[in-house]
Amino acid sequence: MRREGKRTFFYEEGAWIRSRACMAGQKESEGPLGNTFDQILEDDLLGQKSWEFAESEMLRRTVELCASKADMSSGDIGALLAGDLNAQIISAGFAARQLGVPFLGLYGACSTMTEALVVGAALVSAGYLKNAMCAASSHFCTAERQFRAPLEMGGQRPPSAQWTATASGAVLLDEAKTGGMRVTHGTVGRVIDLKIKDANHMGAAMAPAVADTICAHFEDTGRCDRDYDLIVTGDLGIIGRDLLMELLVRRGVPMDDKRLMDCGASLFSPEQDAHAGGSGCGCIASVLAGHVLSRMERGELGRMLAIGSGALLSLVSSQQGESIPSIAYAAAIERSQRA
Amino acid sequence: MRREGKRTFFYEEGAWIRSRACMAGQKESEGPLGNTFDQILEDDLLGQKSWEFAESEMLRRTVELCASKADMSSGDIGALLAGDLNAQIISAGFAARQLGVPFLGLYGACSTMTEALVVGAALVSAGYLKNAMCAASSHFCTAERQFRAPLEMGGQRPPSAQWTATASGAVLLDEAKTGGMRVTHGTVGRVIDLKIKDANHMGAAMAPAVADTICAHFEDTGRCDRDYDLIVTGDLGIIGRDLLMELLVRRGVPMDDKRLMDCGASLFSPEQDAHAGGSGCGCIASVLAGHVLSRMERGELGRMLAIGSGALLSLVSSQQGESIPSIAYAAAIERSQRA
């Protein structure tokens, strides 16, 4: 049976993590996870004419690096499942143009990486695809002008603001047991909106969606927090992480604080002036593809749950006075006995 | 085996069309297909505060109508796979908020409906979902200001311009054989770009992607145009349709002109001043969910191929001088013997 409960997919044949790659910008490289990225960008533009195309170039390089780590060329990619924060996901679309691979464009804002894993694992495990390249990116300079204000304005950022990571990550899922790690379950999110309207308070907007997906995942699978060595959220930031803990207590499923790692709250150090932490599609994408899965590969984690959350606002919806609907997707990943 | 060739999914267990619904605006209702829509919008705003939220409301109503035709409430929907042309797909995201259903956000521009069918049929056929609500929408007033210029400017439209349809369509796929029609194959698109830069010449930008996907579909499945009673493209318009025919001749797979129906070229009559025809996610979504599948249900079509094509540009990419990359997804649908 490939489904559990109402919203959870079970990948019975396995979707194995064959390779992974991540890149990040200068500021991210100066944070606590700075040495976990495969490559650090030399500058914000990467030789491109705009930040948008720099982001696209970063994503393309990340996908190619991930493929090369699996001794593959881009022509061997079954399909690229990817998206980003830009209107009409141009970073992913233009990267797919350069790569020339079959492409499924997704939009889940900062949850896009886990949305890609949930869908990609299904397509691989059931045999529709031999492999699926799941990837996402974000860029501080493209996101600020997309959702908030022109960077040139130099506006003051409130303490609740998160810093969109300039980063990208890719995970190649394969039907063959090529590594020791596999995606076992995926839980699809629902759009939740508790009427937060402040685009500088994303953690608060997204925490309810994360709580909803965690509860659904536990209910569908019969698991609880103790079944996971690590629960990785992205990107609630410091404020959103606290709110999530409180929401879970209220729903009667309190979580062990030590088991929870938020990528946004982990990406920058307090001295880096990133306020409530990191955010952006590339945040959980790069931290999962790098730091977290490296820990699992080293045997430090047996089973983990990755939950990406996205705020489904746009500049237009904000300008029209709407609140911020959010969504979260969960992917359970585990390490099997060494092959 | 669930895959054929390089890019085609085969839905061996079947993804059955359980119900379908479509809505359209006033102008669309005055065209040749005017009597094929389930509902005609009373006005452009539908009681909402903006065109964006009117589009979202139209999509929500279409999904609810489609569910009600299957004697379902929205709570019975396995997942909604949907998207639209707006930045950050807010029409779909806000509709999903109202519906409260599991949601997979997709972005394929005007190809979104067929992208949803390709992914949704995979998830249903393999048993991840009991049913998948595949839907897409577009609205003339939101798309014009999203991609071209403010409507208030009253700019002259060139003859190659297409008119974004105010329309939406939904198709509910189910694992149970509930109707006589099923999705059998899906072919994933690649991003193709022959360097068209004019956002008022979408048919020319998209025709090469459609040709690429048709050729891949034929190669993967061993089929040819004569294996289909109808090949439905959306939304090349009158100019793009001619270009597609020429591209297919050049690629050595000429198509019988009578077998090809383009939704964009069919939606409006010449007197309606829509220039090169209709376009928008809602064009093929509504024409497929209404007119075309009704023809199949009546027994006039045994097997058809629906190919949605999308132009993956944004206002930003246009302003930065980029050309228009495009993609197309194909879904093969056939009528089985009556149950």
XYZ file of C-alpha atoms in Angstrom:
678
model
C 0.000 0.000 0.000
C 1.518 3.276 -1.082
C -0.483 5.597 1.115
C -0.771 5.913 4.862
C -3.596 7.838 6.438
C -4.954 10.855 4.650
C -1.908 12.736 3.428
C 1.157 10.508 3.549
C 2.854 8.671 0.696
C 4.869 5.528 1.470
C 7.705 4.867 -0.968
C 7.769 1.105 -0.667
C 10.321 0.380 -3.382
C 12.573 3.136 -2.121
C 13.880 6.364 -3.504
C 17.577 6.287 -2.761
C 19.756 9.336 -2.320
C 22.424 8.846 -4.940
C 24.152 12.204 -4.671
C 23.668 15.705 -3.353
C 25.197 19.129 -3.781
C 24.876 22.583 -2.284
C 26.197 26.078 -2.791
C 25.934 29.260 -0.793
C 26.914 32.904 -0.775
C 29.615 34.737 1.179
C 27.461 35.664 4.167
C 26.220 32.084 4.508
C 29.809 30.832 4.315
C 30.677 32.963 7.325
C 27.984 31.321 9.469
C 28.115 28.221 11.683
C 27.506 25.904 8.713
C 30.007 27.653 6.447
C 32.220 24.628 5.929
C 29.348 22.316 4.914
C 28.690 23.779 1.470
C 30.302 22.264 -1.617
C 31.032 25.632 -3.134
C 30.931 29.247 -2.016
C 29.915 31.796 -4.634
C 32.680 34.157 -5.629
C 30.227 37.064 -5.778
C 26.508 37.832 -5.920
C 26.321 38.033 -9.709
C 28.300 35.007 -10.891
C 29.116 36.781 -14.122
C 25.438 37.241 -14.981
C 23.594 40.404 -15.908
C 21.216 40.343 -12.954
C 20.667 38.748 -9.572
C 17.832 36.670 -11.022
C 20.106 35.136 -13.613
C 22.865 34.718 -11.017
C 20.417 32.671 -8.959
C 19.529 30.630 -12.022
C 23.207 30.060 -12.756
C 23.806 28.953 -9.146
C 20.955 26.448 -9.429
C 22.243 25.149 -12.744
C 25.751 24.681 -11.321
C 24.359 22.896 -8.278
C 22.367 20.468 -10.420
C 25.382 19.792 -12.640
C 27.596 19.254 -9.604
C 25.064 16.861 -8.123
C 24.878 14.937 -11.396
C 28.674 14.825 -11.702
C 28.970 13.410 -8.186
C 26.804 10.526 -9.434
C 29.046 10.158 -12.493
C 26.187 11.364 -14.634
C 25.849 14.047 -17.238
C 22.765 16.219 -17.281
C 21.496 14.065 -20.152
C 21.102 11.187 -17.711
C 18.725 13.104 -15.458
C 15.260 11.527 -15.530
C 13.592 14.783 -14.577
C 14.415 17.953 -12.715
C 11.823 18.897 -10.098
C 12.604 22.409 -9.017
C 11.390 25.854 -8.169
C 12.354 29.105 -6.542
C 10.818 32.252 -5.052
C 10.843 34.408 -8.160
C 7.651 35.228 -10.020
C 7.037 32.492 -12.587
C 9.986 30.570 -11.035
C 12.363 32.013 -13.614
C 15.494 30.837 -11.834
C 14.406 27.221 -12.151
C 12.906 27.648 -15.608
C 15.980 29.285 -17.096
C 18.248 26.725 -15.374
C 16.156 23.969 -16.960
C 16.582 25.683 -20.322
C 20.363 25.511 -19.975
C 20.276 21.907 -18.762
C 17.891 20.666 -21.464
C 16.377 18.059 -19.137
C 12.742 17.010 -18.586
C 11.393 19.534 -16.096
C 8.551 19.680 -13.610
C 8.208 23.200 -12.247
C 6.966 23.421 -8.672
C 5.978 26.308 -6.475
C 5.866 25.925 -2.717
C 7.871 29.042 -1.783
C 10.462 27.990 0.841
C 8.865 24.530 1.030
C 9.753 23.812 -2.604
C 12.697 21.504 -1.802
C 10.567 19.203 0.329
C 7.679 19.416 -2.149
C 10.155 18.228 -4.797
C 11.308 15.365 -2.562
C 7.708 14.296 -1.850
C 6.770 14.228 -5.552
C 10.157 13.087 -6.859
C 10.358 10.138 -4.467
C 6.876 9.041 -5.572
C 7.793 9.143 -9.265
C 11.061 7.263 -8.689
C 9.763 4.699 -6.229
C 6.812 3.767 -8.441
C 9.054 3.480 -11.491
C 7.906 6.443 -13.574
C 11.400 7.904 -13.382
C 14.760 6.179 -13.092
C 15.980 9.158 -11.123
C 14.719 12.551 -10.019
C 16.849 15.621 -9.442
C 15.128 17.599 -6.670
C 16.436 21.125 -6.318
C 15.664 24.641 -5.139
C 17.392 27.989 -4.837
C 17.034 31.435 -3.359
C 19.025 34.659 -3.531
C 18.899 37.454 -0.987
C 18.881 40.179 -3.603
C 16.116 38.696 -5.759
C 13.857 37.844 -2.819
C 14.069 41.217 -1.102
C 12.860 43.100 -4.143
C 10.352 40.357 -4.969
C 8.588 40.365 -1.614
C 9.592 43.424 0.352
C 11.398 46.522 -0.922
C 14.214 47.475 -3.284
C 17.586 46.821 -1.677
C 18.716 50.266 -2.801
C 16.197 51.760 -0.382
C 18.314 50.495 2.505
C 15.261 50.055 4.741
C 15.628 49.129 8.397
C 14.807 45.464 8.987
C 12.653 44.703 12.036
C 13.882 42.109 14.583
C 11.349 39.545 13.329
C 12.689 39.701 9.762
C 14.543 36.734 8.332
C 17.444 36.940 5.924
C 16.808 35.145 2.645
C 19.732 32.819 2.075
C 21.706 33.019 -1.119
C 21.984 29.284 -1.512
C 20.896 26.261 -3.482
C 20.687 22.546 -2.928
C 20.067 19.470 -5.027
C 19.365 15.867 -4.068
C 19.372 13.140 -6.702
C 16.926 10.333 -5.943
C 17.462 7.018 -7.717
C 15.541 3.785 -7.963
C 18.750 1.786 -7.459
C 20.164 1.379 -3.972
C 23.214 3.479 -4.597
C 23.753 5.058 -1.194
C 22.773 4.113 2.283
C 19.973 6.673 2.583
C 16.416 6.572 1.290
C 13.293 8.686 1.399
C 10.593 6.516 2.947
C 7.549 8.767 3.450
C 6.222 12.070 2.211
C 3.400 14.080 3.748
C 1.564 16.633 1.618
C 0.756 19.995 3.184
C -2.435 21.981 3.446
C -2.596 25.750 3.155
C -2.970 27.228 6.631
C -3.450 30.912 7.399
C -3.763 32.364 10.887
C -3.970 35.905 9.486
C -0.415 37.142 9.911
C -0.001 40.050 7.471
C 3.576 41.166 8.102
C 5.973 40.048 5.346
C 8.743 40.623 7.882
C 7.278 38.017 10.226
C 7.415 34.862 8.129
C 8.224 32.504 10.979
C 4.932 33.331 12.654
C 3.046 32.906 9.377
C 4.592 29.502 8.680
C 4.692 27.848 12.114
C 0.994 26.802 12.043
C 1.461 25.054 8.687
C 4.474 23.181 10.036
C 2.536 22.110 13.130
C -0.327 20.933 10.911
C 1.935 18.826 8.695
C 3.867 17.343 11.634
C 0.622 16.311 13.327
C -0.709 14.832 10.072
C 2.538 12.938 9.550
C 2.474 11.491 13.053
C -1.194 10.561 12.777
C -0.805 8.992 9.331
C 2.290 6.952 10.186
C 1.678 6.221 13.847
C 5.066 7.715 14.594
C 6.018 10.384 17.110
C 8.983 12.706 17.612
C 10.966 9.981 19.381
C 10.919 7.916 16.186
C 13.194 10.493 14.606
C 16.751 11.284 15.628
C 16.289 14.719 14.113
C 13.376 16.784 12.933
C 14.617 19.427 10.538
C 12.412 22.413 9.769
C 13.119 25.138 7.273
C 12.868 28.041 7.657
C 11.004 29.118 10.727
C 13.848 31.105 12.172
C 14.271 31.743 15.867
C 10.807 33.209 16.471
C 8.929 30.715 14.329
C 10.752 27.808 15.954
C 9.556 28.917 19.396
C 6.019 29.342 18.084
C 6.084 25.849 16.595
C 7.084 24.351 19.956
C 4.202 26.171 21.604
C 1.681 25.137 18.935
C 2.716 21.498 19.278
C 2.217 21.657 23.058
C -1.254 23.071 22.501
C -2.073 20.275 20.063
C -0.972 17.687 22.604
C 2.126 16.534 20.739
C 4.955 18.332 22.553
C 8.320 17.902 20.891
C 11.655 17.264 22.522
C 13.527 20.533 21.991
C 16.856 18.823 21.387
C 15.396 16.835 18.512
C 14.363 19.917 16.537
C 16.751 21.756 14.235
C 15.527 24.712 12.210
C 17.686 25.470 9.188
C 16.860 29.170 9.334
C 17.781 29.376 13.015
C 21.052 27.525 12.343
C 22.382 29.220 9.226
C 23.682 32.450 10.728
C 25.333 33.325 14.033
C 23.855 36.099 16.215
C 26.814 38.352 15.283
C 25.813 38.231 11.610
C 22.865 40.563 12.121
C 20.423 38.259 10.380
C 17.802 38.985 13.050
C 15.349 36.058 13.286
C 17.498 33.800 11.092
C 17.728 32.588 7.533
C 14.957 31.781 5.057
C 14.418 31.131 1.357
C 14.047 27.984 -0.755
C 17.815 27.603 -0.740
C 18.089 27.537 3.054
C 16.659 24.086 3.808
C 17.746 22.901 0.361
C 21.418 23.634 1.024
C 21.438 22.690 4.715
C 19.645 19.403 4.052
C 21.761 18.511 1.020
C 24.928 19.424 2.901
C 25.127 19.451 6.688
C 22.161 17.242 7.624
C 22.555 14.427 5.106
C 26.307 14.405 5.752
C 25.526 13.733 9.394
C 23.291 10.850 8.378
C 25.896 9.519 5.992
C 28.433 9.538 8.813
C 26.054 7.435 10.876
C 25.152 10.148 13.367
C 21.471 9.981 12.386
C 19.433 6.878 11.703
C 16.144 8.483 10.759
C 15.082 12.057 10.210
C 12.073 14.098 9.161
C 12.653 17.130 6.913
C 9.843 19.700 6.845
C 10.102 22.631 4.508
C 7.602 25.432 4.972
C 6.614 28.102 2.499
C 4.749 31.374 2.756
C 2.445 31.606 -0.261
C 2.222 35.383 -0.439
C 3.115 37.628 -3.347
C 3.850 41.321 -3.580
C 0.375 41.741 -5.090
C -1.403 39.840 -2.319
C 0.488 41.871 0.298
C -0.330 45.136 -1.436
C -3.975 44.083 -1.577
C -3.933 43.701 2.213
C -4.115 39.916 2.339
C -2.641 37.767 5.091
C 0.058 35.176 4.428
C -1.120 31.618 3.725
C 1.518 28.976 4.337
C 2.179 25.326 3.598
C 4.633 22.653 4.719
C 5.706 19.336 3.202
C 7.457 16.584 5.158
C 9.883 13.944 3.891
C 11.102 11.104 6.107
C 14.609 9.917 5.322
C 16.424 6.986 6.854
C 19.741 5.268 6.725
C 19.627 1.590 6.020
C 22.206 -0.990 6.968
C 25.390 -0.457 5.008
C 25.278 -2.123 1.626
C 6.745 -1.081 -16.539
C 5.638 2.440 -15.735
C 7.905 4.323 -18.114
C 8.227 4.303 -21.856
C 11.244 5.736 -23.577
C 12.960 8.704 -22.017
C 10.173 11.019 -20.962
C 6.861 9.181 -20.929
C 4.960 7.796 -17.950
C 2.588 4.875 -18.479
C -0.285 4.749 -16.001
C -0.827 1.017 -16.019
C -3.427 0.820 -13.260
C -5.329 3.708 -14.768
C -6.221 7.179 -13.633
C -9.923 7.491 -14.394
C -11.705 10.726 -15.082
C -14.407 10.791 -12.442
C -15.722 14.288 -12.986
C -14.823 17.593 -14.577
C -15.916 21.201 -14.432
C -15.195 24.450 -16.199
C -16.082 28.113 -15.979
C -15.444 31.074 -18.232
C -15.979 34.787 -18.538
C -18.430 36.772 -20.650
C -16.195 37.184 -23.691
C -15.399 33.462 -23.724
C -19.118 32.676 -23.447
C -19.739 34.647 -26.637
C -17.279 32.525 -28.629
C -17.781 29.298 -30.582
C -17.443 27.171 -27.423
C -19.685 29.393 -25.329
C -22.256 26.718 -24.581
C -19.700 24.162 -23.380
C -18.848 25.796 -20.052
C -20.631 24.741 -16.865
C -20.930 28.291 -15.633
C -20.400 31.764 -17.035
C -19.069 34.366 -14.618
C -21.537 37.102 -13.839
C -18.752 39.697 -13.899
C -14.969 40.028 -13.800
C -14.736 40.506 -10.043
C -17.058 37.864 -8.637
C -17.637 39.962 -5.556
C -13.927 40.035 -4.722
C -11.716 43.031 -4.054
C -9.359 42.439 -6.973
C -9.023 40.529 -10.215
C -6.449 38.243 -8.584
C -8.888 37.203 -5.897
C -11.688 36.909 -8.457
C -9.504 34.429 -10.337
C -8.864 32.546 -7.118
C -12.588 32.484 -6.356
C -13.326 31.174 -9.863
C -10.792 28.375 -9.378
C -12.219 27.508 -5.961
C -15.762 27.365 -7.363
C -14.612 25.186 -10.249
C -12.924 22.719 -7.902
C -15.985 22.581 -5.663
C -18.267 22.076 -8.654
C -16.027 19.278 -9.937
C -16.075 17.627 -6.499
C -19.850 17.990 -6.219
C -20.330 16.356 -9.624
C -18.529 13.352 -8.132
C -20.792 13.493 -5.065
C -17.796 14.497 -3.001
C -17.134 17.324 -0.614
C -13.803 19.108 -0.737
C -12.785 17.047 2.312
C -12.761 13.956 0.103
C -10.173 15.389 -2.286
C -6.922 13.412 -2.055
C -4.873 16.357 -3.258
C -5.319 19.445 -5.369
C -2.646 19.857 -8.033
C -3.001 23.341 -9.408
C -1.381 26.534 -10.524
C -1.956 29.737 -12.418
C -0.060 32.551 -14.144
C 0.197 34.941 -11.219
C 3.467 35.505 -9.418
C 3.757 32.932 -6.639
C 0.594 31.266 -8.036
C -1.579 33.173 -5.583
C -4.840 32.255 -7.299
C -4.197 28.572 -6.679
C -2.634 29.093 -3.250
C -5.494 31.203 -1.930
C -8.059 28.801 -3.442
C -6.303 25.944 -1.635
C -6.503 27.966 1.585
C -10.286 28.229 1.224
C -10.638 24.560 0.302
C -8.396 23.255 3.101
C -7.228 20.297 1.010
C -3.751 18.775 0.563
C -2.117 20.920 -2.107
C 0.710 20.514 -4.595
C 1.485 23.846 -6.238
C 2.712 23.631 -9.813
C 4.025 26.206 -12.219
C 4.080 25.502 -15.932
C 2.481 28.740 -17.135
C -0.245 27.815 -19.665
C 0.915 24.186 -19.570
C -0.034 23.873 -15.900
C -3.231 21.886 -16.530
C -1.424 19.168 -18.449
C 1.503 19.237 -15.990
C -1.082 18.576 -13.273
C -2.589 15.707 -15.267
C 0.843 14.156 -15.876
C 1.788 14.264 -12.180
C -1.684 13.646 -10.791
C -2.271 10.568 -12.950
C 1.059 9.160 -11.739
C 0.179 9.655 -8.076
C -3.303 8.144 -8.521
C -2.337 5.256 -10.773
C 0.495 4.156 -8.463
C -1.768 4.376 -5.425
C -0.254 7.351 -3.571
C -3.547 9.185 -3.897
C -7.082 7.859 -4.067
C -7.951 10.803 -6.273
C -6.284 13.923 -7.626
C -8.039 17.174 -8.455
C -6.099 18.695 -11.370
C -6.966 22.322 -12.020
C -5.774 25.609 -13.465
C -7.088 29.104 -14.044
C -6.327 32.355 -15.790
C -7.934 35.783 -15.893
C -7.480 38.327 -18.665
C -7.119 41.242 -16.267
C -4.533 39.612 -13.979
C -2.418 38.268 -16.832
C -2.231 41.486 -18.809
C -0.757 43.453 -15.931
C 1.384 40.494 -14.878
C 3.105 40.035 -18.206
C 2.471 43.026 -20.415
C 1.073 46.413 -19.405
C -1.610 47.879 -17.132
C -5.050 47.526 -18.689
C -5.762 51.139 -17.832
C -3.099 52.139 -20.358
C -5.355 50.902 -23.151
C -2.390 49.908 -25.326
C -2.871 48.738 -28.887
C -2.485 44.969 -29.191
C -0.464 43.728 -32.167
C -2.004 41.116 -34.509
C 0.205 38.359 -33.047
C -1.090 38.953 -29.518
C -3.276 36.354 -27.860
C -6.129 37.097 -25.501
C -5.687 35.507 -22.082
C -8.869 33.604 -21.347
C -10.800 34.300 -18.177
C -11.511 30.669 -17.491
C -10.783 27.709 -15.281
C -11.031 23.970 -15.541
C -10.777 21.025 -13.194
C -10.516 17.297 -13.847
C -10.842 14.802 -11.017
C -8.759 11.674 -11.535
C -9.693 8.611 -9.510
C -8.188 5.180 -8.993
C -11.597 3.557 -9.365
C -13.083 3.037 -12.810
C -15.847 5.553 -12.377
C -16.220 6.886 -15.884
C -15.378 5.568 -19.280
C -12.273 7.731 -19.767
C -8.747 7.314 -18.446
C -5.393 9.013 -18.698
C -2.977 6.419 -20.050
C 0.305 8.232 -20.727
C 2.040 11.438 -19.743
C 5.066 12.966 -21.419
C 7.214 15.448 -19.491
C 8.403 18.550 -21.319
C 11.825 20.106 -21.724
C 12.431 23.838 -21.739
C 12.968 24.985 -25.323
C 13.892 28.497 -26.376
C 14.340 29.618 -29.968
C 14.974 33.210 -28.842
C 11.602 34.835 -29.371
C 11.555 37.944 -27.189
C 8.148 39.425 -27.916
C 5.636 38.841 -25.102
C 2.939 39.533 -27.685
C 4.081 36.589 -29.801
C 3.568 33.658 -27.464
C 2.473 31.199 -30.122
C 5.834 31.481 -31.846
C 7.664 31.091 -28.544
C 5.739 27.967 -27.574
C 5.409 26.071 -30.876
C 8.951 24.590 -30.694
C 8.295 23.191 -27.205
C 5.069 21.599 -28.415
C 6.859 20.058 -31.398
C 9.562 18.719 -29.081
C 7.076 17.080 -26.720
C 4.954 15.623 -29.539
C 8.053 14.081 -31.118
C 9.208 12.708 -27.761
C 5.757 11.270 -27.109
C 5.621 9.563 -30.487
C 9.162 8.224 -30.123
C 8.592 6.971 -26.570
C 5.283 5.260 -27.275
C 5.775 4.165 -30.862
C 2.593 6.002 -31.735
C 1.949 8.556 -34.456
C -0.711 11.175 -35.153
C -3.002 8.572 -36.727
C -3.192 6.786 -33.374
C -5.144 9.740 -32.022
C -8.574 10.853 -33.104
C -7.710 14.320 -31.883
C -4.556 16.108 -30.835
C -5.447 19.073 -28.664
C -2.893 21.807 -28.134
C -3.244 24.790 -25.853
C -2.659 27.601 -26.483
C -0.690 28.203 -29.617
C -3.284 30.388 -31.235
C -3.636 30.774 -34.965
C -0.029 31.764 -35.662
C 1.541 29.235 -33.311
C -0.630 26.462 -34.715
C 0.666 27.133 -38.229
C 4.238 27.240 -36.947
C 3.767 23.903 -35.182
C 2.574 22.276 -38.401
C 5.658 23.605 -40.188
C 8.031 22.486 -37.421
C 6.558 18.987 -37.497
C 7.050 18.784 -41.266
C 10.679 19.808 -40.812
C 11.153 17.145 -38.147
C 9.762 14.509 -40.474
C 6.547 13.895 -38.531
C 3.946 15.869 -40.499
C 0.557 15.969 -38.848
C -2.834 15.614 -40.420
C -4.289 19.120 -40.175
C -7.798 17.846 -39.456
C -6.563 15.951 -36.427
C -5.176 19.043 -34.688
C -7.312 21.337 -32.559
C -5.721 24.265 -30.765
C -7.763 25.517 -27.827
C -6.478 29.053 -28.272
C -7.397 29.079 -31.955
C -10.862 27.705 -31.151
C -11.981 29.788 -28.193
C -12.881 33.023 -29.970
C -14.433 33.828 -33.321
C -12.642 36.226 -35.710
C -15.282 38.875 -34.970
C -14.290 38.928 -31.313
C -11.082 40.838 -31.986
C -8.914 38.393 -30.044
C -6.251 38.592 -32.751
C -4.186 35.375 -32.748
C -6.558 33.574 -30.384
C -6.917 32.676 -26.738
C -4.267 31.755 -24.205
C -3.786 31.333 -20.463
C -3.795 28.359 -18.086
C -7.571 28.429 -18.100
C -7.877 28.111 -21.881
C -6.873 24.470 -22.349
C -8.085 23.694 -18.808
C -11.634 24.806 -19.557
C -11.794 23.590 -23.170
C -10.410 20.174 -22.238
C -12.609 19.786 -19.159
C -15.647 20.922 -21.126
C -15.856 20.672 -24.899
C -13.188 18.062 -25.632
C -13.904 15.525 -22.899
C -17.637 15.901 -23.566
C -16.965 14.857 -27.135
C -15.086 11.813 -25.878
C -17.830 10.991 -23.421
C -20.355 11.098 -26.245
C -18.262 8.572 -28.115
C -17.036 10.954 -30.817
C -13.409 10.405 -29.806
C -11.747 7.145 -28.863
C -8.290 8.408 -28.023
C -6.805 11.877 -27.760
C -3.563 13.600 -26.849
C -3.759 16.854 -24.861
C -0.677 19.049 -24.985
C -0.551 22.172 -22.882
C 2.258 24.591 -23.566
C 3.582 27.325 -21.324
C 5.827 30.327 -21.826
C 8.156 30.514 -18.822
C 8.828 34.232 -18.951
C 8.227 36.800 -16.231
C 7.945 40.555 -16.303
C 11.453 40.676 -14.808
C 12.975 38.355 -17.409
C 11.324 40.379 -20.186
C 12.545 43.659 -18.720
C 16.030 42.188 -18.485
C 15.923 41.501 -22.225
C 15.646 37.731 -22.056
C 13.919 35.572 -24.627
C 10.929 33.374 -23.766
C 11.665 29.780 -22.786
C 8.732 27.427 -23.198
C 7.645 23.969 -22.163
C 4.876 21.520 -23.075
C 3.408 18.485 -21.312
C 1.328 15.821 -23.046
C -1.380 13.601 -21.581
C -2.946 10.766 -23.574
C -6.567 10.065 -22.722
C -8.729 7.264 -24.035
C -12.236 5.980 -23.798
C -12.584 2.379 -22.815
C -15.477 0.074 -23.582
C -18.553 1.125 -21.686
C -18.643 -0.310 -18.185
